[in-house]
XYZ file of C-alpha atoms in Angstrom:
764
model
C 92.176 78.464 135.175
C 93.505 77.749 131.700
C 90.253 78.968 130.123
C 90.411 82.211 132.093
C 93.984 82.717 130.945
C 93.096 82.233 127.283
C 90.045 84.516 127.560
C 92.037 87.232 129.332
C 94.761 87.040 126.748
C 92.344 87.268 123.825
C 90.670 90.271 125.437
C 94.031 91.960 125.833
C 94.848 91.307 122.166
C 92.027 93.666 121.181
C 94.236 96.624 122.027
C 97.264 97.610 119.885
C 99.699 98.812 117.080
C 100.200 102.214 115.479
C 98.224 103.806 112.683
C 100.805 104.714 110.046
C 103.173 101.945 109.049
C 106.163 102.078 106.746
C 109.605 100.896 105.794
C 112.839 102.870 105.279
C 115.471 101.673 102.774
C 118.704 102.895 101.221
C 117.785 104.422 97.850
C 120.818 102.995 96.081
C 121.115 99.465 97.514
C 117.472 99.058 98.612
C 118.818 97.602 101.873
C 116.515 98.131 104.823
C 117.730 100.674 107.391
C 117.289 100.018 111.130
C 117.394 102.663 113.896
C 116.110 105.473 111.636
C 114.340 108.280 113.533
C 110.786 108.937 112.298
C 109.003 111.883 113.907
C 106.081 114.205 113.243
C 107.403 117.682 112.460
C 106.921 120.176 115.308
C 106.055 117.465 117.854
C 107.775 114.994 120.173
C 105.773 112.100 118.763
C 108.157 109.760 117.013
C 109.696 106.308 116.812
C 112.603 104.402 115.247
C 112.719 101.630 112.655
C 113.310 98.055 113.758
C 115.878 95.550 112.447
C 113.872 95.098 109.244
C 113.628 98.852 108.611
C 109.953 98.892 109.556
C 108.177 101.431 111.761
C 104.720 102.219 113.026
C 103.686 105.565 114.471
C 100.407 107.024 115.778
C 98.800 109.614 113.520
C 99.131 113.088 115.028
C 95.813 114.993 114.813
C 97.499 118.226 113.670
C 100.929 117.458 112.185
C 101.099 116.793 108.432
C 104.829 116.416 107.772
C 106.747 113.252 108.661
C 110.485 113.803 109.161
C 112.921 110.911 108.589
C 116.458 111.327 109.946
C 119.508 109.063 110.011
C 123.209 109.771 110.445
C 125.021 109.397 107.130
C 121.888 110.055 105.069
C 120.122 113.122 103.719
C 117.063 113.830 105.881
C 113.695 113.547 104.171
C 110.265 115.035 104.835
C 107.024 113.477 103.619
C 103.651 115.180 103.420
C 101.048 112.881 104.967
C 98.095 112.335 102.618
C 96.083 109.852 104.661
C 97.734 106.639 103.475
C 98.181 103.632 105.771
C 101.664 102.609 104.611
C 104.622 104.544 103.189
C 107.957 103.492 101.701
C 110.848 105.895 102.294
C 114.096 105.831 100.288
C 116.943 107.748 101.904
C 119.927 109.020 99.917
C 123.369 108.554 101.474
C 125.592 111.615 101.915
C 128.122 112.260 99.136
C 125.713 110.754 96.586
C 125.336 113.309 93.826
C 121.879 113.525 92.312
C 122.039 117.020 90.836
C 121.288 117.214 87.147
C 120.662 113.469 86.826
C 118.085 110.852 87.641
C 119.430 108.092 89.844
C 117.773 104.824 88.802
C 118.651 101.863 90.982
C 117.740 98.227 90.337
C 116.339 96.731 93.490
C 117.841 93.349 94.269
C 115.304 90.598 94.868
C 117.430 89.170 97.686
C 119.332 91.458 100.049
C 121.726 90.902 102.950
C 121.441 93.261 105.905
C 124.860 94.477 107.007
C 123.679 96.679 109.871
C 121.803 94.016 111.822
C 124.052 91.902 114.100
C 122.187 88.798 112.962
C 123.092 87.283 109.591
C 119.866 88.355 107.883
C 118.879 87.720 104.288
C 115.639 89.191 102.953
C 113.731 87.537 100.090
C 111.009 89.702 98.594
C 108.119 89.074 96.189
C 110.359 89.664 93.185
C 112.588 86.739 94.165
C 109.601 84.471 94.831
C 108.342 85.107 91.298
C 111.523 83.584 89.826
C 110.145 80.065 90.343
C 106.780 78.336 90.539
C 106.869 78.802 94.335
C 103.563 77.077 94.948
C 104.139 77.060 98.708
C 106.765 77.865 101.324
C 108.578 74.531 100.922
C 109.282 75.498 97.293
C 110.273 79.105 98.011
C 113.987 78.388 98.446
C 114.803 77.059 94.973
C 116.902 80.171 94.271
C 118.497 80.402 97.718
C 121.957 79.026 98.477
C 121.613 78.874 102.274
C 118.681 76.470 102.446
C 118.261 73.034 100.903
C 114.761 71.923 99.940
C 114.624 68.134 99.504
C 112.022 65.387 99.454
C 111.377 63.635 102.755
C 110.717 60.339 100.926
C 110.049 58.894 97.485
C 106.310 58.322 97.945
C 104.389 61.182 99.590
C 105.987 64.117 97.716
C 106.576 65.920 101.023
C 109.358 68.492 100.942
C 111.544 69.414 103.882
C 114.291 71.979 104.360
C 117.777 71.857 105.820
C 119.899 74.696 107.173
C 123.571 74.361 108.129
C 123.286 70.693 107.191
C 120.628 69.899 109.810
C 116.938 69.120 109.394
C 114.400 71.918 109.358
C 113.128 70.918 112.803
C 116.208 72.668 114.246
C 115.300 75.909 112.425
C 112.636 78.062 114.054
C 110.033 78.919 111.418
C 107.700 81.805 112.204
C 104.700 83.350 110.485
C 104.600 87.116 111.044
C 107.045 86.787 113.980
C 104.971 84.076 115.697
C 106.481 80.537 115.945
C 104.375 78.361 113.646
C 105.938 75.281 112.014
C 106.359 73.029 115.038
C 104.860 69.916 116.619
C 102.660 67.960 114.190
C 103.358 70.657 111.588
C 107.155 70.372 111.847
C 107.410 69.007 108.284
C 104.006 69.416 106.648
C 103.734 72.993 107.947
C 105.891 74.253 105.080
C 102.919 73.639 102.770
C 100.587 75.796 104.886
C 101.691 79.057 103.208
C 101.038 79.413 99.462
C 103.715 81.393 97.609
C 101.330 84.138 96.385
C 100.426 84.861 100.027
C 104.016 85.764 100.911
C 105.178 89.367 100.982
C 108.755 88.617 102.076
C 110.876 86.020 103.864
C 113.527 86.885 106.451
C 116.244 84.268 106.858
C 118.586 84.502 109.843
C 121.374 81.909 109.842
C 122.632 80.852 113.239
C 121.077 81.268 116.647
C 118.058 83.600 116.917
C 116.758 86.128 119.415
C 115.592 85.084 122.903
C 112.435 87.178 122.420
C 111.127 84.524 119.988
C 111.657 81.567 122.304
C 114.241 78.885 123.002
C 113.716 76.584 119.998
C 116.051 78.122 117.402
C 119.318 76.186 116.932
C 120.493 76.629 113.342
C 118.496 79.692 112.326
C 115.179 81.470 112.031
C 112.876 81.882 109.044
C 110.171 84.511 109.390
C 107.465 84.567 106.715
C 105.700 87.915 106.370
C 102.252 87.404 104.856
C 100.598 89.947 102.639
C 98.702 92.194 105.027
C 96.312 95.162 104.916
C 99.438 97.364 104.740
C 100.985 95.901 101.588
C 98.546 93.554 99.833
C 97.171 94.351 96.396
C 93.554 95.444 96.180
C 93.032 92.275 94.175
C 95.573 89.676 93.102
C 94.876 86.449 91.226
C 97.474 83.784 90.546
C 96.665 80.658 88.520
C 99.061 77.769 87.943
C 99.026 74.512 86.009
C 101.803 71.931 85.652
C 102.282 68.937 83.398
C 102.302 66.701 86.493
C 98.582 67.420 86.899
C 98.897 70.096 89.563
C 96.450 73.021 89.343
C 96.227 75.985 91.698
C 94.271 79.169 92.169
C 95.241 81.900 94.647
C 93.281 85.032 95.464
C 94.341 88.041 97.559
C 91.652 90.652 98.184
C 92.054 93.855 100.171
C 88.725 95.721 100.298
C 89.047 99.484 99.934
C 87.779 101.487 102.892
C 87.634 105.166 101.964
C 87.123 108.001 104.450
C 86.475 105.562 107.266
C 85.262 107.466 110.279
C 85.614 104.512 112.599
C 83.958 103.923 115.933
C 84.482 106.475 118.654
C 85.918 105.220 121.942
C 86.385 107.497 124.950
C 89.836 106.101 125.761
C 91.262 105.204 122.369
C 89.620 107.788 120.137
C 88.572 106.792 116.622
C 89.000 103.076 115.835
C 89.400 101.916 112.220
C 89.585 98.414 110.733
C 91.375 97.301 107.565
C 90.969 93.712 106.310
C 92.633 91.407 103.802
C 91.331 88.042 102.612
C 93.503 85.277 101.189
C 92.300 82.039 99.576
C 94.115 79.087 98.043
C 92.852 76.008 96.253
C 95.004 73.228 94.798
C 94.098 69.974 93.115
C 95.852 67.045 91.444
C 94.137 63.861 90.227
C 96.339 62.517 87.398
C 98.108 59.235 88.013
C 101.639 58.993 86.570
C 104.189 56.206 86.849
C 106.936 57.065 84.385
C 109.586 54.816 85.933
C 107.215 51.804 85.897
C 107.872 50.814 89.522
C 104.150 50.498 90.240
C 104.036 53.611 92.462
C 102.676 57.086 91.755
C 105.320 59.612 90.707
C 103.283 62.466 92.230
C 100.779 62.323 95.086
C 97.124 63.120 94.507
C 95.773 65.945 96.646
C 93.089 68.553 97.166
C 93.818 71.519 99.425
C 91.789 74.469 100.658
C 93.424 77.239 102.690
C 91.709 80.405 103.931
C 93.123 83.353 105.850
C 91.524 86.581 107.060
C 93.550 89.332 108.726
C 92.229 92.543 110.254
C 94.278 95.539 111.253
C 92.814 97.809 113.912
C 94.099 101.385 114.182
C 93.488 104.238 116.573
C 94.810 107.767 116.799
C 96.229 107.356 120.310
C 98.986 104.790 119.779
C 96.839 101.670 120.075
C 96.051 99.195 117.357
C 96.297 95.531 116.478
C 96.532 92.771 113.894
C 94.227 89.756 114.262
C 94.213 86.725 112.023
C 92.094 83.627 111.715
C 92.874 80.808 109.298
C 91.501 77.435 108.298
C 93.133 74.622 106.321
C 91.831 71.362 104.917
C 94.368 69.160 103.147
C 94.152 65.653 101.699
C 97.020 63.594 100.301
C 96.922 60.218 98.566
C 100.028 58.364 97.417
C 101.488 54.869 97.088
C 100.655 52.134 94.586
C 99.407 53.428 91.253
C 95.983 51.817 91.690
C 95.617 52.567 95.398
C 92.212 54.034 96.244
C 91.241 54.512 99.923
C 87.545 54.605 98.964
C 87.566 51.258 97.162
C 87.166 48.116 99.264
C 89.657 46.098 97.205
C 92.181 48.726 96.102
C 92.356 50.225 99.594
C 94.270 47.092 100.667
C 97.211 48.034 98.416
C 100.229 49.783 99.996
C 99.270 53.441 100.078
C 99.239 56.701 101.978
C 96.005 58.532 102.749
C 96.207 61.587 105.006
C 93.629 64.222 105.935
C 94.516 67.331 107.924
C 92.291 70.037 109.394
C 93.790 73.034 111.146
C 92.281 76.141 112.782
C 94.408 79.008 114.028
C 93.949 82.418 115.634
C 96.685 84.968 116.268
C 96.629 88.478 117.666
C 99.470 90.987 117.867
C 99.306 93.972 120.166
C 101.456 97.057 120.581
C 101.358 100.387 122.325
C 103.812 103.227 121.685
C 103.885 105.845 124.450
C 103.054 109.151 122.678
C 105.438 111.299 124.722
C 108.162 108.631 124.914
C 108.534 107.173 121.432
C 111.385 104.954 122.585
C 109.110 103.070 124.965
C 106.583 100.470 123.830
C 104.633 97.465 125.015
C 103.499 94.549 122.891
C 101.877 91.155 123.076
C 101.505 88.141 120.816
C 98.780 85.546 121.193
C 98.449 82.364 119.170
C 95.962 79.496 119.537
C 95.878 76.554 117.119
C 94.218 73.171 116.806
C 95.249 70.500 114.329
C 93.690 67.133 113.553
C 95.590 64.732 111.311
C 94.384 61.223 110.463
C 95.077 58.547 107.896
C 97.402 55.701 107.081
C 100.937 54.996 105.958
C 100.972 51.551 104.389
C 99.904 49.080 107.082
C 100.104 51.721 109.827
C 97.103 53.767 110.906
C 97.999 57.231 112.170
C 96.066 59.617 114.406
C 97.362 62.916 115.721
C 95.797 65.940 117.401
C 97.550 69.001 118.753
C 96.133 71.880 120.773
C 98.591 74.721 121.305
C 98.442 78.153 122.880
C 101.224 80.713 123.198
C 101.427 84.091 124.907
C 104.390 86.424 124.541
C 104.523 89.808 126.312
C 107.271 92.315 125.492
C 108.323 95.659 126.921
C 110.944 97.771 125.109
C 112.652 100.884 126.428
C 116.040 102.581 126.611
C 118.596 103.281 129.304
C 119.671 106.947 129.353
C 119.706 107.256 125.529
C 119.164 105.359 122.269
C 122.617 103.772 122.487
C 121.360 101.490 125.251
C 118.080 99.635 124.705
C 116.417 96.806 126.555
C 113.616 94.390 125.754
C 112.153 92.286 128.530
C 109.168 90.030 128.704
C 107.487 86.791 129.636
C 106.034 83.909 127.664
C 103.891 80.840 128.190
C 103.701 77.873 125.808
C 101.076 75.136 126.139
C 100.986 72.018 123.939
C 98.678 69.020 124.247
C 99.454 66.094 121.906
C 97.377 62.971 121.288
C 99.370 60.898 118.823
C 99.537 57.201 118.030
C 100.292 54.562 115.422
C 98.099 51.473 115.483
C 96.777 48.685 113.245
C 93.258 47.741 112.144
C 94.476 44.292 111.161
C 97.634 42.269 111.726
C 100.248 43.428 109.168
C 102.268 40.927 107.098
C 105.501 42.405 108.515
C 106.836 43.093 111.998
C 105.673 46.584 113.002
C 105.245 48.107 116.463
C 102.377 50.284 117.644
C 103.226 53.511 119.473
C 101.245 55.782 121.794
C 103.008 59.137 121.991
C 100.663 61.337 124.029
C 102.144 64.182 126.013
C 101.326 67.567 127.543
C 103.838 70.396 127.830
C 103.584 73.635 129.812
C 106.506 76.034 129.616
C 106.419 79.473 131.297
C 109.470 81.656 130.738
C 111.006 85.095 131.193
C 113.640 86.831 129.101
C 115.707 89.972 128.724
C 117.717 91.404 125.848
C 120.154 94.327 125.931
C 121.272 96.237 122.816
C 124.389 98.405 122.804
C 124.938 100.704 119.831
C 128.361 102.340 120.097
C 128.951 105.073 117.526
C 127.178 102.996 114.852
C 130.291 100.887 114.235
C 129.766 98.404 117.027
C 126.464 96.797 117.980
C 125.959 94.121 120.621
C 122.762 92.247 121.414
C 123.005 90.067 124.528
C 120.014 87.996 125.604
C 119.140 85.504 128.298
C 115.945 83.633 128.999
C 114.891 81.184 131.696
C 112.140 78.625 131.063
C 110.554 75.983 133.273
C 109.313 72.868 131.483
C 106.828 70.683 133.348
C 108.885 67.595 132.375
C 112.442 68.852 131.798
C 112.347 71.478 134.584
C 114.424 74.679 134.619
C 116.842 75.561 131.806
C 118.588 78.726 130.592
C 119.116 80.049 127.059
C 121.994 82.532 126.562
C 122.525 84.224 123.186
C 124.927 86.854 121.869
C 125.143 88.789 118.593
C 128.013 91.169 117.769
C 128.570 93.388 114.748
C 131.540 95.590 113.937
C 131.698 97.765 110.822
C 135.203 98.567 109.582
C 133.574 101.188 107.357
C 130.314 101.643 105.468
C 131.214 98.809 103.085
C 132.577 95.972 105.231
C 131.201 94.300 108.340
C 132.097 91.364 110.552
C 129.616 89.586 112.814
C 129.838 86.997 115.570
C 126.886 84.976 116.849
C 126.797 82.437 119.667
C 124.134 80.838 121.781
C 122.188 77.805 122.841
C 118.884 76.326 121.726
C 116.501 73.644 122.989
C 113.593 71.624 121.619
C 111.330 68.775 122.652
C 111.572 65.698 120.393
C 108.523 64.900 118.276
C 109.420 61.435 117.024
C 106.907 60.792 114.240
C 106.250 64.091 112.461
C 109.855 65.280 112.867
C 110.895 62.239 110.822
C 107.798 61.618 108.730
C 109.825 60.275 105.780
C 110.506 57.031 107.665
C 106.771 56.203 107.523
C 107.109 55.688 103.759
C 108.602 52.269 104.490
C 108.028 49.028 106.356
C 110.849 49.716 108.796
C 109.867 48.915 112.356
C 110.032 51.932 114.709
C 111.938 51.127 117.915
C 112.237 53.620 120.792
C 115.264 53.084 123.043
C 115.144 56.132 125.291
C 117.035 55.667 128.555
C 115.880 58.755 130.478
C 113.139 57.667 132.915
C 112.083 61.292 133.434
C 112.023 62.287 129.738
C 109.249 62.228 127.164
C 109.308 58.752 125.517
C 112.474 58.223 127.568
C 114.220 60.909 125.517
C 116.190 63.856 126.822
C 115.406 67.384 125.707
C 117.504 68.204 122.654
C 120.004 71.034 123.138
C 122.858 72.452 121.096
C 125.350 75.317 120.990
C 125.678 77.308 117.792
C 128.596 79.561 116.852
C 128.951 81.648 113.712
C 131.381 84.098 112.115
C 130.238 86.242 109.165
C 132.070 88.705 106.945
C 130.190 90.910 104.450
C 131.677 93.280 101.910
C 130.067 95.685 99.466
C 132.111 96.688 96.435
C 132.034 98.100 92.929
C 133.233 95.993 90.009
C 133.296 97.602 86.584
C 131.316 100.488 88.129
C 128.517 98.098 89.155
C 127.460 97.241 92.714
C 128.212 93.872 94.252
C 128.348 92.076 97.611
C 130.462 89.250 98.989
C 129.447 87.247 102.026
C 131.557 84.640 103.832
C 130.246 82.690 106.809
C 131.220 79.706 108.935
C 129.102 77.980 111.580
C 129.447 75.133 114.046
C 126.502 73.474 115.754
C 127.520 71.242 118.662
C 124.842 69.049 120.253
C 124.802 68.528 123.999
C 121.763 66.234 123.836
C 120.142 64.870 120.698
C 117.571 62.246 119.800
C 119.396 60.146 117.221
C 117.439 58.553 114.368
C 119.444 55.451 113.428
C 118.644 53.869 110.043
C 121.983 52.079 109.754
C 120.359 48.656 110.208
C 118.025 47.480 107.421
C 114.311 46.962 108.114
C 114.272 49.082 111.284
C 114.724 52.620 112.537
C 115.867 53.185 116.100
C 115.605 56.305 118.267
C 117.887 56.808 121.253
C 119.674 59.527 123.198
C 123.037 60.697 121.918
C 125.995 58.944 123.512
C 129.066 60.686 122.143
C 129.501 63.430 119.563
C 127.119 65.076 117.125
C 128.039 68.236 115.269
C 127.659 70.218 112.079
C 130.333 72.400 110.460
C 129.243 74.695 107.658
C 131.116 77.190 105.466
C 129.600 79.242 102.664
C 130.734 81.903 100.216
C 128.176 83.913 98.252
C 128.909 86.470 95.537
C 126.205 88.827 94.259
C 126.851 91.250 91.405
C 124.965 93.205 88.785
C 127.169 93.047 85.637
C 124.779 95.275 83.699
C 121.534 97.150 84.061
C 118.644 94.817 84.851
C 120.983 91.822 85.133
C 121.692 90.064 88.444
C 124.158 87.248 89.038
C 124.505 85.189 92.222
C 127.182 82.575 92.732
C 127.573 80.471 95.878
C 129.456 77.478 97.230
C 128.780 75.647 100.485
C 130.696 72.931 102.336
C 129.256 70.756 105.099
C 130.631 68.291 107.597
C 127.860 66.682 109.667
C 128.703 63.698 111.847
C 126.930 61.769 114.612
C 127.939 58.960 116.932
C 125.587 56.096 116.065
C 125.577 52.713 117.772
C 127.863 51.555 114.948
C 130.296 54.488 115.334
C 130.905 58.081 114.229
C 129.413 58.448 110.719
C 128.515 61.129 108.196
C 124.859 62.095 108.331
C 123.068 59.966 105.713
C 121.382 61.438 102.619
C 123.291 64.728 102.967
C 125.644 66.180 100.363
C 128.942 67.618 101.565
C 129.301 70.077 98.654
C 126.846 72.295 96.809
C 127.546 74.905 94.135
C 124.848 77.282 93.000
C 124.402 80.037 90.439
C 121.416 82.171 89.519
C 120.997 84.622 86.645
C 118.077 87.034 86.351
C 117.557 89.481 83.489
C 114.721 91.791 82.516
C 114.286 93.872 79.397
C 113.713 97.609 79.466
C 110.202 98.552 80.431
C 108.052 99.742 77.531
C 104.750 101.559 77.374
C 102.113 100.369 79.859
C 104.872 98.580 81.756
C 105.407 95.667 79.352
C 108.707 93.754 79.586
C 110.279 90.287 79.604
C 111.943 88.579 82.584
C 114.311 85.621 82.330
C 115.475 83.585 85.318
C 117.689 80.509 85.532
C 119.167 78.540 88.439
C 121.797 75.831 88.082
C 123.050 73.831 91.040
C 125.506 70.987 91.545
C 124.923 68.556 94.392
C 127.691 66.188 95.465
C 127.321 62.549 96.450
C 125.510 61.429 99.597
C 126.017 58.514 101.962
C 123.309 55.846 101.763
C 122.582 53.625 104.797
C 123.112 49.926 104.134
C 120.175 47.807 102.977
C 120.081 44.076 102.312
C 118.261 44.701 99.045
C 120.241 47.477 97.392
C 118.486 47.437 94.064
C 118.311 51.209 93.581
C 120.670 53.662 91.842
C 122.321 54.718 95.087
C 123.979 51.365 95.701
C 125.907 50.898 92.445
C 128.180 48.571 94.374
C 129.054 51.140 97.047
C 127.471 53.172 99.818
C 127.342 56.573 98.108
C 125.028 58.109 95.551
C 126.236 59.905 92.462
C 126.437 63.665 92.230
C 124.185 65.542 89.819
C 123.285 68.865 88.219
C 119.821 70.391 88.267
C 118.521 73.316 86.197
C 115.375 75.395 86.734
C 114.307 78.236 84.439
C 111.391 80.581 83.931
C 110.320 83.179 81.366
C 107.785 85.848 82.304
C 106.052 88.228 79.927
C 104.640 91.299 81.642
C 101.895 92.413 79.287
C 101.194 95.446 81.424
C 102.000 96.373 85.001
C 98.965 94.572 86.379
C 99.035 91.426 84.222
C 101.731 88.870 83.422
C 102.040 85.282 82.249
C 104.913 82.910 82.954
C 106.232 79.611 81.621
C 108.860 77.579 83.412
C 110.554 74.265 83.839
C 112.015 72.407 86.809
C 114.777 69.813 86.671
C 115.412 70.609 83.003
C 118.520 68.411 83.102
C 116.009 65.555 83.559
C 118.120 63.894 86.242
C 116.151 61.516 88.435
C 116.570 58.518 90.699
C 115.034 55.794 88.540
C 114.520 53.242 91.335
C 113.954 55.346 94.448
C 112.031 52.662 96.369
C 113.830 49.631 97.738
C 111.852 46.401 97.011
C 109.142 48.329 95.180
C 108.072 45.057 93.563
C 107.288 43.550 96.976
C 105.623 46.172 99.248
C 104.504 43.410 101.649
C 108.106 42.683 102.640
C 109.997 44.099 105.609
C 112.677 45.462 103.249
C 110.232 47.759 101.403
C 111.636 51.267 101.867
C 110.854 54.589 100.202
C 112.681 56.731 102.771
C 116.210 56.533 101.295
C 115.701 59.236 98.704
C 118.844 61.130 97.686
C 117.861 63.000 94.516
C 114.932 64.152 92.380
C 112.108 61.625 92.190
C 110.479 63.274 89.195
C 111.996 64.059 85.819
C 111.643 67.194 83.736
C 108.539 69.189 84.709
C 106.916 72.172 82.997
C 104.322 74.669 84.147
C 102.438 77.757 83.041
C 100.685 80.443 85.051
C 99.381 83.980 85.204
C 99.369 86.829 87.692
C 96.866 89.659 87.637
C 96.862 92.484 90.161
C 94.684 95.491 90.788
C 96.407 98.186 92.861
């Protein structure tokens, strides 16, 4: 039955989306514009832009002019010349352009004021401000997300939003949930930076159409696609830590494609894009002389192929297949998994293979542009094997997801509904075992499970005179273990005027605990893993995690010294109902148990964005966190988390010269306050210093880019230029055979000052 379901779904995914795609933005602010009417002149064939300002519309066989209309903006008409993607810039009313050329500087990071969700959009320009080798390193210039190391040995990076681990943030690739299960931490490395077209960050609870797993926010990564990828793009990178990378994006040109005739769908055309990534590091460094590698050794190969199918009758589709092979070696400086003697040293050796297929489907009714049907299909298989010190690890995950959506309106465009159904299947085979008896006390764990979760959902959107927008959603899901549960969510937006907006978000989220890969940093130690779940009906004896999230956001656009600026203030509270608590308060062990008491996160952030002069951008932000949990020893601050963070970013570019040559300068300085360190019996690292808190520190990143011509640029940069580092990040590094050996209590940069150089070449 399951095979028939997968086959039927994959067959259905070979129908789909519209032929002409595009995005509509405000010409002055470059902010995306939702709910814009896009229609072929002289016809009834049209559509509206979504929350990200994007639209897709079937090509009309006779019409040649595309009309774009929005209240408060000057209407525009484009002559269609056969392109697949268009970018439309609308001019607001009362903006005088007569007798002058209006030249606006597009901000690399924008906040959407019209969407009820607290959206922030990061585009390719922002990603080029740092090395951005992969997704986990794409938030160096973002104040809302913390990117930290999971431990002091493997070099794995993880993110935090609203003070909580990234596992509580729903991360999606092209609107399909992706970083979950065995990939909940490592999955951030599955997307190379040069593959990314833009990143959409939504703080707070997400939409019910994407599932029930979002608690603190959603991050949607939009890959480069046949619509927006360069014909050819090459990015090469080399760092003084021994890291080398090569990225290739290739979009073959298909001119005057006649397509294949189909009696029901008309002419069918295909547009592909190919993406490849290779990374390698083999140099062994140990600058702090603790006997352990400063940087892991690795070799990675990632491949992705996406095809866009288009028809002239409202059907089309996007289909993607990807493959990843990753290896990672870390631990003692002389550790070598291939050597009979040196393989007995304390080390980490992981190999991961992953295959994935996804298909997105959509149909816009030609005579009813406000009505559409869509589907999303995703099938993935991941195999992960290796060792962490004395522990052998084996994990496999087979997942399949189907999401069907129907969108329409009630009476008029002021009342819209989206309904649908979903089915999530996950099969996990995961265990920790030992090939020989370890010299310390460690437990083996078998964590196999199978989850099947069908669900239905509905979402209603009210747009009242453009000033007030409400999105109310509810979904019901039935888990084969945790049974029936409901997910309510609400987003409100009220605009006082065109320049100031207030938003309110509230809702609930759920997730199934994934003990090992959710907390992979603990494996970089000899702590014994102890499961103390007390729910006889739960997975591993653990209850399903659930939490309420509430947020209040105020956004204001202004002019200062005749230059545009924005101010954003937000406050959030995440209150757990059930949570799997990871307790590292006792040395030499880590315990997992169900929450008995309180667990919450309070977050407040202020962000100021201003352009003091032409081609100069300045961002300034401050964030405060209060995150507490009831452990067995009492209500405590979350360990290894800073309460305060201040952040500033400056970006400047020179005036463009002939052939597009210019210089770009980017710098980011952040201050991170002290963090609480769990007690250890052998506190011989910097964090102890006679107390239970680390020191605060400053960190500076900078990059200089020389654009030789529009299609070729070179860049030189440095990370952690203040050279601050935790000199003894591993507890009992001199005795890795002891129970007290621990590399999981990392609170600051493990590596010192790092430099890199790279080039980007594009053919458009």
